[in-house]
């Protein structure tokens, strides 16, 4: 099954002169893009699941907290996965294997 094509404006952006893109320091870029992310107001969060065996990454977006929690419960049962949850409150990196403090 062929995936739906989402049009983009890469040709228009690549043909723009360099003066349209002001230079900035890496620290400013990092603060803007990494620490200043924003989710649309219509979405609650993004769940990113990485399979540690195959390296395959899947991302799921949810508009409600309830559905996000359902996905998190489903993914945390699986072994050898790394789950990242991004909400407007923060970014959380989770592993499905709980720490066992009784067995060093």
PDB file of N, CA and C in Angstrom:
ATOM      1  N   UNK A   1       0.841  -1.176   0.000  1.00  0.00           N
ATOM      2  CA  UNK A   1       0.000   0.000   0.000  1.00  0.00           C
ATOM      3  C   UNK A   1       0.884   1.237   0.000  1.00  0.00           C
ATOM      4  N   UNK A   2       0.637   2.109  -0.915  1.00  0.00           N
ATOM      5  CA  UNK A   2       1.442   3.316  -1.044  1.00  0.00           C
ATOM      6  C   UNK A   2       0.982   4.363  -0.035  1.00  0.00           C
ATOM      7  N   UNK A   3       1.949   5.030   0.606  1.00  0.00           N
ATOM      8  CA  UNK A   3       1.626   6.060   1.586  1.00  0.00           C
ATOM      9  C   UNK A   3       1.153   7.336   0.906  1.00  0.00           C
ATOM     10  N   UNK A   4       0.350   8.082   1.638  1.00  0.00           N
ATOM     11  CA  UNK A   4      -0.160   9.346   1.131  1.00  0.00           C
ATOM     12  C   UNK A   4       0.988  10.336   0.987  1.00  0.00           C
ATOM     13  N   UNK A   5       0.995  11.095  -0.101  1.00  0.00           N
ATOM     14  CA  UNK A   5       2.032  12.095  -0.343  1.00  0.00           C
ATOM     15  C   UNK A   5       1.621  13.414   0.289  1.00  0.00           C
ATOM     16  N   UNK A   6       2.501  13.966   1.100  1.00  0.00           N
ATOM     17  CA  UNK A   6       2.274  15.273   1.701  1.00  0.00           C
ATOM     18  C   UNK A   6       3.162  16.281   0.989  1.00  0.00           C
ATOM     19  N   UNK A   7       2.579  17.234   0.273  1.00  0.00           N
ATOM     20  CA  UNK A   7       3.390  18.194  -0.486  1.00  0.00           C
ATOM     21  C   UNK A   7       4.200  19.097   0.443  1.00  0.00           C
ATOM     22  N   UNK A   8       5.332  19.542  -0.062  1.00  0.00           N
ATOM     23  CA  UNK A   8       6.176  20.463   0.700  1.00  0.00           C
ATOM     24  C   UNK A   8       6.708  21.537  -0.242  1.00  0.00           C
ATOM     25  N   UNK A   9       7.411  22.486   0.317  1.00  0.00           N
ATOM     26  CA  UNK A   9       7.898  23.626  -0.463  1.00  0.00           C
ATOM     27  C   UNK A   9       9.422  23.644  -0.543  1.00  0.00           C
ATOM     28  N   UNK A  10      10.032  22.501  -0.705  1.00  0.00           N
ATOM     29  CA  UNK A  10      11.495  22.450  -0.682  1.00  0.00           C
ATOM     30  C   UNK A  10      12.108  23.241  -1.833  1.00  0.00           C
ATOM     31  N   UNK A  11      11.479  23.237  -2.996  1.00  0.00           N
ATOM     32  CA  UNK A  11      12.044  23.966  -4.141  1.00  0.00           C
ATOM     33  C   UNK A  11      12.028  25.472  -3.880  1.00  0.00           C
ATOM     34  N   UNK A  12      10.957  25.969  -3.281  1.00  0.00           N
ATOM     35  CA  UNK A  12      10.867  27.400  -2.977  1.00  0.00           C
ATOM     36  C   UNK A  12      11.894  27.795  -1.922  1.00  0.00           C
ATOM     37  N   UNK A  13      12.101  26.942  -0.945  1.00  0.00           N
ATOM     38  CA  UNK A  13      13.066  27.248   0.115  1.00  0.00           C
ATOM     39  C   UNK A  13      14.493  27.180  -0.417  1.00  0.00           C
ATOM     40  N   UNK A  14      14.788  26.165  -1.243  1.00  0.00           N
ATOM     41  CA  UNK A  14      16.157  26.029  -1.750  1.00  0.00           C
ATOM     42  C   UNK A  14      16.528  27.132  -2.739  1.00  0.00           C
ATOM     43  N   UNK A  15      15.548  27.749  -3.377  1.00  0.00           N
ATOM     44  CA  UNK A  15      15.854  28.817  -4.332  1.00  0.00           C
ATOM     45  C   UNK A  15      15.949  30.198  -3.677  1.00  0.00           C
ATOM     46  N   UNK A  16      15.673  30.296  -2.387  1.00  0.00           N
ATOM     47  CA  UNK A  16      15.767  31.585  -1.681  1.00  0.00           C
ATOM     48  C   UNK A  16      17.228  31.992  -1.515  1.00  0.00           C
ATOM     49  N   UNK A  17      17.517  33.273  -1.583  1.00  0.00           N
ATOM     50  CA  UNK A  17      18.892  33.716  -1.342  1.00  0.00           C
ATOM     51  C   UNK A  17      19.266  33.536   0.133  1.00  0.00           C
ATOM     52  N   UNK A  18      20.553  33.433   0.375  1.00  0.00           N
ATOM     53  CA  UNK A  18      21.050  33.193   1.734  1.00  0.00           C
ATOM     54  C   UNK A  18      20.701  34.328   2.685  1.00  0.00           C
ATOM     55  N   UNK A  19      20.467  35.520   2.160  1.00  0.00           N
ATOM     56  CA  UNK A  19      20.144  36.660   3.027  1.00  0.00           C
ATOM     57  C   UNK A  19      18.791  36.488   3.724  1.00  0.00           C
ATOM     58  N   UNK A  20      17.949  35.587   3.238  1.00  0.00           N
ATOM     59  CA  UNK A  20      16.656  35.329   3.881  1.00  0.00           C
ATOM     60  C   UNK A  20      16.821  34.543   5.181  1.00  0.00           C
ATOM     61  N   UNK A  21      17.968  33.915   5.358  1.00  0.00           N
ATOM     62  CA  UNK A  21      18.216  33.082   6.533  1.00  0.00           C
ATOM     63  C   UNK A  21      19.327  33.712   7.358  1.00  0.00           C
ATOM     64  N   UNK A  22      18.984  34.448   8.403  1.00  0.00           N
ATOM     65  CA  UNK A  22      20.023  35.125   9.190  1.00  0.00           C
ATOM     66  C   UNK A  22      20.907  34.124   9.928  1.00  0.00           C
ATOM     67  N   UNK A  23      22.168  34.494  10.092  1.00  0.00           N
ATOM     68  CA  UNK A  23      23.098  33.645  10.830  1.00  0.00           C
ATOM     69  C   UNK A  23      22.803  33.748  12.314  1.00  0.00           C
ATOM     70  N   UNK A  24      23.027  32.648  13.014  1.00  0.00           N
ATOM     71  CA  UNK A  24      22.857  32.660  14.466  1.00  0.00           C
ATOM     72  C   UNK A  24      23.858  31.703  15.097  1.00  0.00           C
ATOM     73  N   UNK A  25      24.174  31.959  16.333  1.00  0.00           N
ATOM     74  CA  UNK A  25      25.084  31.095  17.067  1.00  0.00           C
ATOM     75  C   UNK A  25      24.416  29.754  17.335  1.00  0.00           C
ATOM     76  N   UNK A  26      25.254  28.731  17.499  1.00  0.00           N
ATOM     77  CA  UNK A  26      24.704  27.406  17.769  1.00  0.00           C
ATOM     78  C   UNK A  26      23.908  27.397  19.072  1.00  0.00           C
ATOM     79  N   UNK A  27      24.393  28.106  20.085  1.00  0.00           N
ATOM     80  CA  UNK A  27      23.707  28.141  21.378  1.00  0.00           C
ATOM     81  C   UNK A  27      22.302  28.732  21.234  1.00  0.00           C
ATOM     82  N   UNK A  28      22.171  29.769  20.410  1.00  0.00           N
ATOM     83  CA  UNK A  28      20.857  30.365  20.171  1.00  0.00           C
ATOM     84  C   UNK A  28      19.943  29.392  19.426  1.00  0.00           C
ATOM     85  N   UNK A  29      20.515  28.702  18.446  1.00  0.00           N
ATOM     86  CA  UNK A  29      19.744  27.718  17.694  1.00  0.00           C
ATOM     87  C   UNK A  29      19.287  26.582  18.606  1.00  0.00           C
ATOM     88  N   UNK A  30      20.182  26.130  19.479  1.00  0.00           N
ATOM     89  CA  UNK A  30      19.857  25.052  20.408  1.00  0.00           C
ATOM     90  C   UNK A  30      18.726  25.470  21.355  1.00  0.00           C
ATOM     91  N   UNK A  31      18.816  26.658  21.908  1.00  0.00           N
ATOM     92  CA  UNK A  31      17.762  27.150  22.799  1.00  0.00           C
ATOM     93  C   UNK A  31      16.428  27.267  22.072  1.00  0.00           C
ATOM     94  N   UNK A  32      16.482  27.700  20.828  1.00  0.00           N
ATOM     95  CA  UNK A  32      15.267  27.914  20.061  1.00  0.00           C
ATOM     96  C   UNK A  32      14.608  26.598  19.654  1.00  0.00           C
ATOM     97  N   UNK A  33      15.387  25.678  19.077  1.00  0.00           N
ATOM     98  CA  UNK A  33      14.813  24.476  18.493  1.00  0.00           C
ATOM     99  C   UNK A  33      14.739  23.286  19.443  1.00  0.00           C
ATOM    100  N   UNK A  34      15.704  23.144  20.335  1.00  0.00           N
ATOM    101  CA  UNK A  34      15.707  21.968  21.207  1.00  0.00           C
ATOM    102  C   UNK A  34      14.950  22.241  22.497  1.00  0.00           C
ATOM    103  N   UNK A  35      15.257  23.342  23.143  1.00  0.00           N
ATOM    104  CA  UNK A  35      14.628  23.635  24.428  1.00  0.00           C
ATOM    105  C   UNK A  35      13.357  24.456  24.281  1.00  0.00           C
ATOM    106  N   UNK A  36      13.087  24.961  23.113  1.00  0.00           N
ATOM    107  CA  UNK A  36      11.918  25.804  22.915  1.00  0.00           C
ATOM    108  C   UNK A  36      10.849  25.163  22.054  1.00  0.00           C
ATOM    109  N   UNK A  37      10.765  23.826  22.094  1.00  0.00           N
ATOM    110  CA  UNK A  37       9.784  23.161  21.242  1.00  0.00           C
ATOM    111  C   UNK A  37       8.369  23.485  21.725  1.00  0.00           C
ATOM    112  N   UNK A  38       7.410  23.408  20.827  1.00  0.00           N
ATOM    113  CA  UNK A  38       6.011  23.625  21.165  1.00  0.00           C
ATOM    114  C   UNK A  38       5.161  22.625  20.405  1.00  0.00           C
ATOM    115  N   UNK A  39       4.238  22.029  21.118  1.00  0.00           N
ATOM    116  CA  UNK A  39       3.258  21.166  20.486  1.00  0.00           C
ATOM    117  C   UNK A  39       2.043  22.008  20.126  1.00  0.00           C
ATOM    118  N   UNK A  40       1.342  21.641  19.069  1.00  0.00           N
ATOM    119  CA  UNK A  40       0.111  22.373  18.763  1.00  0.00           C
ATOM    120  C   UNK A  40      -0.875  22.258  19.927  1.00  0.00           C
ATOM    121  N   UNK A  41      -1.702  23.257  20.114  1.00  0.00           N
ATOM    122  CA  UNK A  41      -2.651  23.238  21.231  1.00  0.00           C
ATOM    123  C   UNK A  41      -3.659  22.099  21.103  1.00  0.00           C
ATOM    124  N   UNK A  42      -3.806  21.550  19.914  1.00  0.00           N
ATOM    125  CA  UNK A  42      -4.749  20.452  19.710  1.00  0.00           C
ATOM    126  C   UNK A  42      -4.183  19.097  20.135  1.00  0.00           C
ATOM    127  N   UNK A  43      -2.887  19.019  20.444  1.00  0.00           N
ATOM    128  CA  UNK A  43      -2.257  17.746  20.789  1.00  0.00           C
ATOM    129  C   UNK A  43      -1.766  17.746  22.227  1.00  0.00           C
ATOM    130  N   UNK A  44      -1.883  16.562  22.859  1.00  0.00           N
ATOM    131  CA  UNK A  44      -1.399  16.416  24.229  1.00  0.00           C
ATOM    132  C   UNK A  44       0.073  16.016  24.254  1.00  0.00           C
ATOM    133  N   UNK A  45       0.441  15.021  23.416  1.00  0.00           N
ATOM    134  CA  UNK A  45       1.819  14.566  23.469  1.00  0.00           C
ATOM    135  C   UNK A  45       2.213  13.707  22.288  1.00  0.00           C
ATOM    136  N   UNK A  46       3.518  13.419  22.239  1.00  0.00           N
ATOM    137  CA  UNK A  46       4.099  12.568  21.206  1.00  0.00           C
ATOM    138  C   UNK A  46       4.829  11.435  21.908  1.00  0.00           C
ATOM    139  N   UNK A  47       4.553  10.208  21.487  1.00  0.00           N
ATOM    140  CA  UNK A  47       5.220   9.031  22.033  1.00  0.00           C
ATOM    141  C   UNK A  47       6.129   8.486  20.947  1.00  0.00           C
ATOM    142  N   UNK A  48       7.413   8.349  21.274  1.00  0.00           N
ATOM    143  CA  UNK A  48       8.393   7.806  20.330  1.00  0.00           C
ATOM    144  C   UNK A  48       8.900   6.494  20.903  1.00  0.00           C
ATOM    145  N   UNK A  49       8.791   5.415  20.124  1.00  0.00           N
ATOM    146  CA  UNK A  49       9.168   4.080  20.573  1.00  0.00           C
ATOM    147  C   UNK A  49      10.296   3.573  19.689  1.00  0.00           C
ATOM    148  N   UNK A  50      11.408   3.203  20.322  1.00  0.00           N
ATOM    149  CA  UNK A  50      12.556   2.669  19.587  1.00  0.00           C
ATOM    150  C   UNK A  50      12.757   1.219  19.972  1.00  0.00           C
ATOM    151  N   UNK A  51      12.741   0.329  18.986  1.00  0.00           N
ATOM    152  CA  UNK A  51      13.021  -1.083  19.212  1.00  0.00           C
ATOM    153  C   UNK A  51      14.533  -1.245  19.258  1.00  0.00           C
ATOM    154  N   UNK A  52      15.048  -1.676  20.397  1.00  0.00           N
ATOM    155  CA  UNK A  52      16.494  -1.762  20.581  1.00  0.00           C
ATOM    156  C   UNK A  52      17.118  -2.884  19.746  1.00  0.00           C
ATOM    157  N   UNK A  53      16.346  -3.897  19.378  1.00  0.00           N
ATOM    158  CA  UNK A  53      16.881  -5.003  18.582  1.00  0.00           C
ATOM    159  C   UNK A  53      17.029  -4.627  17.112  1.00  0.00           C
ATOM    160  N   UNK A  54      16.003  -4.025  16.538  1.00  0.00           N
ATOM    161  CA  UNK A  54      16.022  -3.715  15.110  1.00  0.00           C
ATOM    162  C   UNK A  54      16.411  -2.276  14.809  1.00  0.00           C
ATOM    163  N   UNK A  55      16.302  -1.395  15.796  1.00  0.00           N
ATOM    164  CA  UNK A  55      16.591   0.016  15.573  1.00  0.00           C
ATOM    165  C   UNK A  55      15.427   0.775  14.951  1.00  0.00           C
ATOM    166  N   UNK A  56      14.296   0.107  14.768  1.00  0.00           N
ATOM    167  CA  UNK A  56      13.121   0.734  14.165  1.00  0.00           C
ATOM    168  C   UNK A  56      12.501   1.726  15.149  1.00  0.00           C
ATOM    169  N   UNK A  57      12.120   2.892  14.637  1.00  0.00           N
ATOM    170  CA  UNK A  57      11.524   3.940  15.462  1.00  0.00           C
ATOM    171  C   UNK A  57      10.128   4.239  14.938  1.00  0.00           C
ATOM    172  N   UNK A  58       9.165   4.283  15.868  1.00  0.00           N
ATOM    173  CA  UNK A  58       7.791   4.640  15.524  1.00  0.00           C
ATOM    174  C   UNK A  58       7.363   5.805  16.404  1.00  0.00           C
ATOM    175  N   UNK A  59       6.628   6.731  15.827  1.00  0.00           N
ATOM    176  CA  UNK A  59       6.126   7.876  16.584  1.00  0.00           C
ATOM    177  C   UNK A  59       4.606   7.913  16.502  1.00  0.00           C
ATOM    178  N   UNK A  60       4.007   8.227  17.636  1.00  0.00           N
ATOM    179  CA  UNK A  60       2.557   8.320  17.735  1.00  0.00           C
ATOM    180  C   UNK A  60       2.209   9.676  18.341  1.00  0.00           C
ATOM    181  N   UNK A  61       1.228  10.352  17.779  1.00  0.00           N
ATOM    182  CA  UNK A  61       0.774  11.626  18.338  1.00  0.00           C
ATOM    183  C   UNK A  61      -0.643  11.442  18.848  1.00  0.00           C
ATOM    184  N   UNK A  62      -0.918  12.060  19.995  1.00  0.00           N
ATOM    185  CA  UNK A  62      -2.226  11.913  20.624  1.00  0.00           C
ATOM    186  C   UNK A  62      -2.774  13.261  21.038  1.00  0.00           C
ATOM    187  N   UNK A  63      -4.084  13.383  20.893  1.00  0.00           N
ATOM    188  CA  UNK A  63      -4.758  14.624  21.251  1.00  0.00           C
ATOM    189  C   UNK A  63      -5.271  14.607  22.682  1.00  0.00           C
ATOM    190  N   UNK A  64      -5.323  13.441  23.307  1.00  0.00           N
ATOM    191  CA  UNK A  64      -5.846  13.363  24.672  1.00  0.00           C
ATOM    192  C   UNK A  64      -4.859  12.637  25.581  1.00  0.00           C
ATOM    193  N   UNK A  65      -4.908  12.995  26.849  1.00  0.00           N
ATOM    194  CA  UNK A  65      -4.048  12.360  27.848  1.00  0.00           C
ATOM    195  C   UNK A  65      -4.421  10.891  28.019  1.00  0.00           C
ATOM    196  N   UNK A  66      -5.703  10.580  27.936  1.00  0.00           N
ATOM    197  CA  UNK A  66      -6.172   9.207  28.101  1.00  0.00           C
ATOM    198  C   UNK A  66      -5.541   8.275  27.068  1.00  0.00           C
ATOM    199  N   UNK A  67      -5.578   8.662  25.803  1.00  0.00           N
ATOM    200  CA  UNK A  67      -5.025   7.810  24.749  1.00  0.00           C
ATOM    201  C   UNK A  67      -3.503   7.724  24.839  1.00  0.00           C
ATOM    202  N   UNK A  68      -2.866   8.785  25.292  1.00  0.00           N
ATOM    203  CA  UNK A  68      -1.417   8.748  25.489  1.00  0.00           C
ATOM    204  C   UNK A  68      -1.066   7.736  26.566  1.00  0.00           C
ATOM    205  N   UNK A  69      -1.816   7.729  27.657  1.00  0.00           N
ATOM    206  CA  UNK A  69      -1.567   6.766  28.740  1.00  0.00           C
ATOM    207  C   UNK A  69      -1.782   5.336  28.270  1.00  0.00           C
ATOM    208  N   UNK A  70      -2.806   5.114  27.443  1.00  0.00           N
ATOM    209  CA  UNK A  70      -3.042   3.772  26.909  1.00  0.00           C
ATOM    210  C   UNK A  70      -1.848   3.292  26.085  1.00  0.00           C
ATOM    211  N   UNK A  71      -1.308   4.157  25.235  1.00  0.00           N
ATOM    212  CA  UNK A  71      -0.150   3.782  24.414  1.00  0.00           C
ATOM    213  C   UNK A  71       1.062   3.510  25.299  1.00  0.00           C
ATOM    214  N   UNK A  72       1.255   4.341  26.327  1.00  0.00           N
ATOM    215  CA  UNK A  72       2.396   4.154  27.225  1.00  0.00           C
ATOM    216  C   UNK A  72       2.297   2.813  27.946  1.00  0.00           C
ATOM    217  N   UNK A  73       1.114   2.452  28.413  1.00  0.00           N
ATOM    218  CA  UNK A  73       0.925   1.160  29.082  1.00  0.00           C
ATOM    219  C   UNK A  73       1.240   0.016  28.126  1.00  0.00           C
ATOM    220  N   UNK A  74       0.793   0.140  26.884  1.00  0.00           N
ATOM    221  CA  UNK A  74       1.029  -0.904  25.882  1.00  0.00           C
ATOM    222  C   UNK A  74       2.519  -1.057  25.581  1.00  0.00           C
ATOM    223  N   UNK A  75       3.234   0.055  25.460  1.00  0.00           N
ATOM    224  CA  UNK A  75       4.649   0.004  25.090  1.00  0.00           C
ATOM    225  C   UNK A  75       5.545  -0.400  26.261  1.00  0.00           C
ATOM    226  N   UNK A  76       5.154  -0.068  27.482  1.00  0.00           N
ATOM    227  CA  UNK A  76       6.000  -0.372  28.636  1.00  0.00           C
ATOM    228  C   UNK A  76       6.000  -1.861  28.968  1.00  0.00           C
ATOM    229  N   UNK A  77       5.054  -2.630  28.430  1.00  0.00           N
ATOM    230  CA  UNK A  77       5.018  -4.073  28.646  1.00  0.00           C
ATOM    231  C   UNK A  77       6.065  -4.772  27.780  1.00  0.00           C
ATOM    232  N   UNK A  78       6.375  -4.194  26.638  1.00  0.00           N
ATOM    233  CA  UNK A  78       7.320  -4.801  25.700  1.00  0.00           C
ATOM    234  C   UNK A  78       8.742  -4.752  26.246  1.00  0.00           C
ATOM    235  N   UNK A  79       9.538  -5.717  25.862  1.00  0.00           N
ATOM    236  CA  UNK A  79      10.951  -5.761  26.259  1.00  0.00           C
ATOM    237  C   UNK A  79      11.803  -5.134  25.158  1.00  0.00           C
ATOM    238  N   UNK A  80      12.975  -4.679  25.515  1.00  0.00           N
ATOM    239  CA  UNK A  80      13.955  -4.126  24.579  1.00  0.00           C
ATOM    240  C   UNK A  80      13.419  -2.945  23.777  1.00  0.00           C
ATOM    241  N   UNK A  81      12.703  -2.070  24.444  1.00  0.00           N
ATOM    242  CA  UNK A  81      12.247  -0.846  23.799  1.00  0.00           C
ATOM    243  C   UNK A  81      12.654   0.346  24.640  1.00  0.00           C
ATOM    244  N   UNK A  82      12.835   1.455  23.980  1.00  0.00           N
ATOM    245  CA  UNK A  82      13.113   2.729  24.647  1.00  0.00           C
ATOM    246  C   UNK A  82      11.978   3.671  24.252  1.00  0.00           C
ATOM    247  N   UNK A  83      11.311   4.223  25.245  1.00  0.00           N
ATOM    248  CA  UNK A  83      10.142   5.065  25.010  1.00  0.00           C
ATOM    249  C   UNK A  83      10.471   6.497  25.408  1.00  0.00           C
ATOM    250  N   UNK A  84      10.135   7.438  24.541  1.00  0.00           N
ATOM    251  CA  UNK A  84      10.298   8.860  24.830  1.00  0.00           C
ATOM    252  C   UNK A  84       8.931   9.514  24.713  1.00  0.00           C
ATOM    253  N   UNK A  85       8.560  10.246  25.762  1.00  0.00           N
ATOM    254  CA  UNK A  85       7.288  10.954  25.789  1.00  0.00           C
ATOM    255  C   UNK A  85       7.564  12.445  25.825  1.00  0.00           C
ATOM    256  N   UNK A  86       6.977  13.179  24.894  1.00  0.00           N
ATOM    257  CA  UNK A  86       7.125  14.637  24.858  1.00  0.00           C
ATOM    258  C   UNK A  86       5.758  15.271  25.048  1.00  0.00           C
ATOM    259  N   UNK A  87       5.646  16.080  26.100  1.00  0.00           N
ATOM    260  CA  UNK A  87       4.448  16.875  26.346  1.00  0.00           C
ATOM    261  C   UNK A  87       4.905  18.314  26.531  1.00  0.00           C
ATOM    262  N   UNK A  88       3.975  19.214  26.729  1.00  0.00           N
ATOM    263  CA  UNK A  88       4.366  20.605  26.956  1.00  0.00           C
ATOM    264  C   UNK A  88       5.030  20.789  28.317  1.00  0.00           C
ATOM    265  N   UNK A  89       4.872  19.818  29.222  1.00  0.00           N
ATOM    266  CA  UNK A  89       5.520  19.902  30.527  1.00  0.00           C
ATOM    267  C   UNK A  89       6.977  19.461  30.475  1.00  0.00           C
ATOM    268  N   UNK A  90       7.339  18.610  29.512  1.00  0.00           N
ATOM    269  CA  UNK A  90       8.716  18.154  29.432  1.00  0.00           C
ATOM    270  C   UNK A  90       8.873  16.959  28.517  1.00  0.00           C
ATOM    271  N   UNK A  91      10.125  16.494  28.424  1.00  0.00           N
ATOM    272  CA  UNK A  91      10.464  15.316  27.631  1.00  0.00           C
ATOM    273  C   UNK A  91      10.958  14.255  28.600  1.00  0.00           C
ATOM    274  N   UNK A  92      10.407  13.051  28.501  1.00  0.00           N
ATOM    275  CA  UNK A  92      10.718  11.981  29.438  1.00  0.00           C
ATOM    276  C   UNK A  92      11.230  10.774  28.664  1.00  0.00           C
ATOM    277  N   UNK A  93      12.362  10.228  29.101  1.00  0.00           N
ATOM    278  CA  UNK A  93      12.953   9.036  28.501  1.00  0.00           C
ATOM    279  C   UNK A  93      12.698   7.877  29.458  1.00  0.00           C
ATOM    280  N   UNK A  94      12.009   6.851  28.981  1.00  0.00           N
ATOM    281  CA  UNK A  94      11.586   5.755  29.842  1.00  0.00           C
ATOM    282  C   UNK A  94      12.082   4.426  29.298  1.00  0.00           C
ATOM    283  N   UNK A  95      12.469   3.545  30.220  1.00  0.00           N
ATOM    284  CA  UNK A  95      12.837   2.182  29.873  1.00  0.00           C
ATOM    285  C   UNK A  95      11.807   1.255  30.501  1.00  0.00           C
ATOM    286  N   UNK A  96      11.385   0.195  29.810  1.00  0.00           N
ATOM    287  CA  UNK A  96      10.342  -0.673  30.353  1.00  0.00           C
ATOM    288  C   UNK A  96      10.811  -1.550  31.506  1.00  0.00           C
ATOM    289  N   UNK A  97      12.101  -1.716  31.689  1.00  0.00           N
ATOM    290  CA  UNK A  97      12.612  -2.565  32.754  1.00  0.00           C
ATOM    291  C   UNK A  97      12.822  -1.740  34.015  1.00  0.00           C
ATOM    292  N   UNK A  98      12.023  -1.991  35.070  1.00  0.00           N
ATOM    293  CA  UNK A  98      12.215  -1.219  36.297  1.00  0.00           C
ATOM    294  C   UNK A  98      13.517  -1.601  36.983  1.00  0.00           C
ATOM    295  N   UNK A  99      14.071  -0.666  37.710  1.00  0.00           N
ATOM    296  CA  UNK A  99      15.289  -0.938  38.457  1.00  0.00           C
ATOM    297  C   UNK A  99      14.964  -1.837  39.638  1.00  0.00           C
ATOM    298  N   UNK A 100      15.762  -2.873  39.828  1.00  0.00           N
ATOM    299  CA  UNK A 100      15.571  -3.787  40.950  1.00  0.00           C
ATOM    300  C   UNK A 100      16.644  -3.484  41.978  1.00  0.00           C
ATOM    301  N   UNK A 101      16.269  -2.774  43.019  1.00  0.00           N
ATOM    302  CA  UNK A 101      17.239  -2.374  44.031  1.00  0.00           C
ATOM    303  C   UNK A 101      17.571  -3.502  44.998  1.00  0.00           C
ATOM    304  N   UNK A 102      16.778  -4.584  44.994  1.00  0.00           N
ATOM    305  CA  UNK A 102      17.027  -5.698  45.904  1.00  0.00           C
ATOM    306  C   UNK A 102      18.101  -6.644  45.389  1.00  0.00           C
ATOM    307  N   UNK A 103      18.319  -6.669  44.079  1.00  0.00           N
ATOM    308  CA  UNK A 103      19.325  -7.549  43.483  1.00  0.00           C
ATOM    309  C   UNK A 103      20.375  -6.707  42.776  1.00  0.00           C
ATOM    310  N   UNK A 104      21.528  -6.502  43.420  1.00  0.00           N
ATOM    311  CA  UNK A 104      22.562  -5.655  42.789  1.00  0.00           C
ATOM    312  C   UNK A 104      23.200  -6.300  41.587  1.00  0.00           C
TER     313      UNK A 104
END
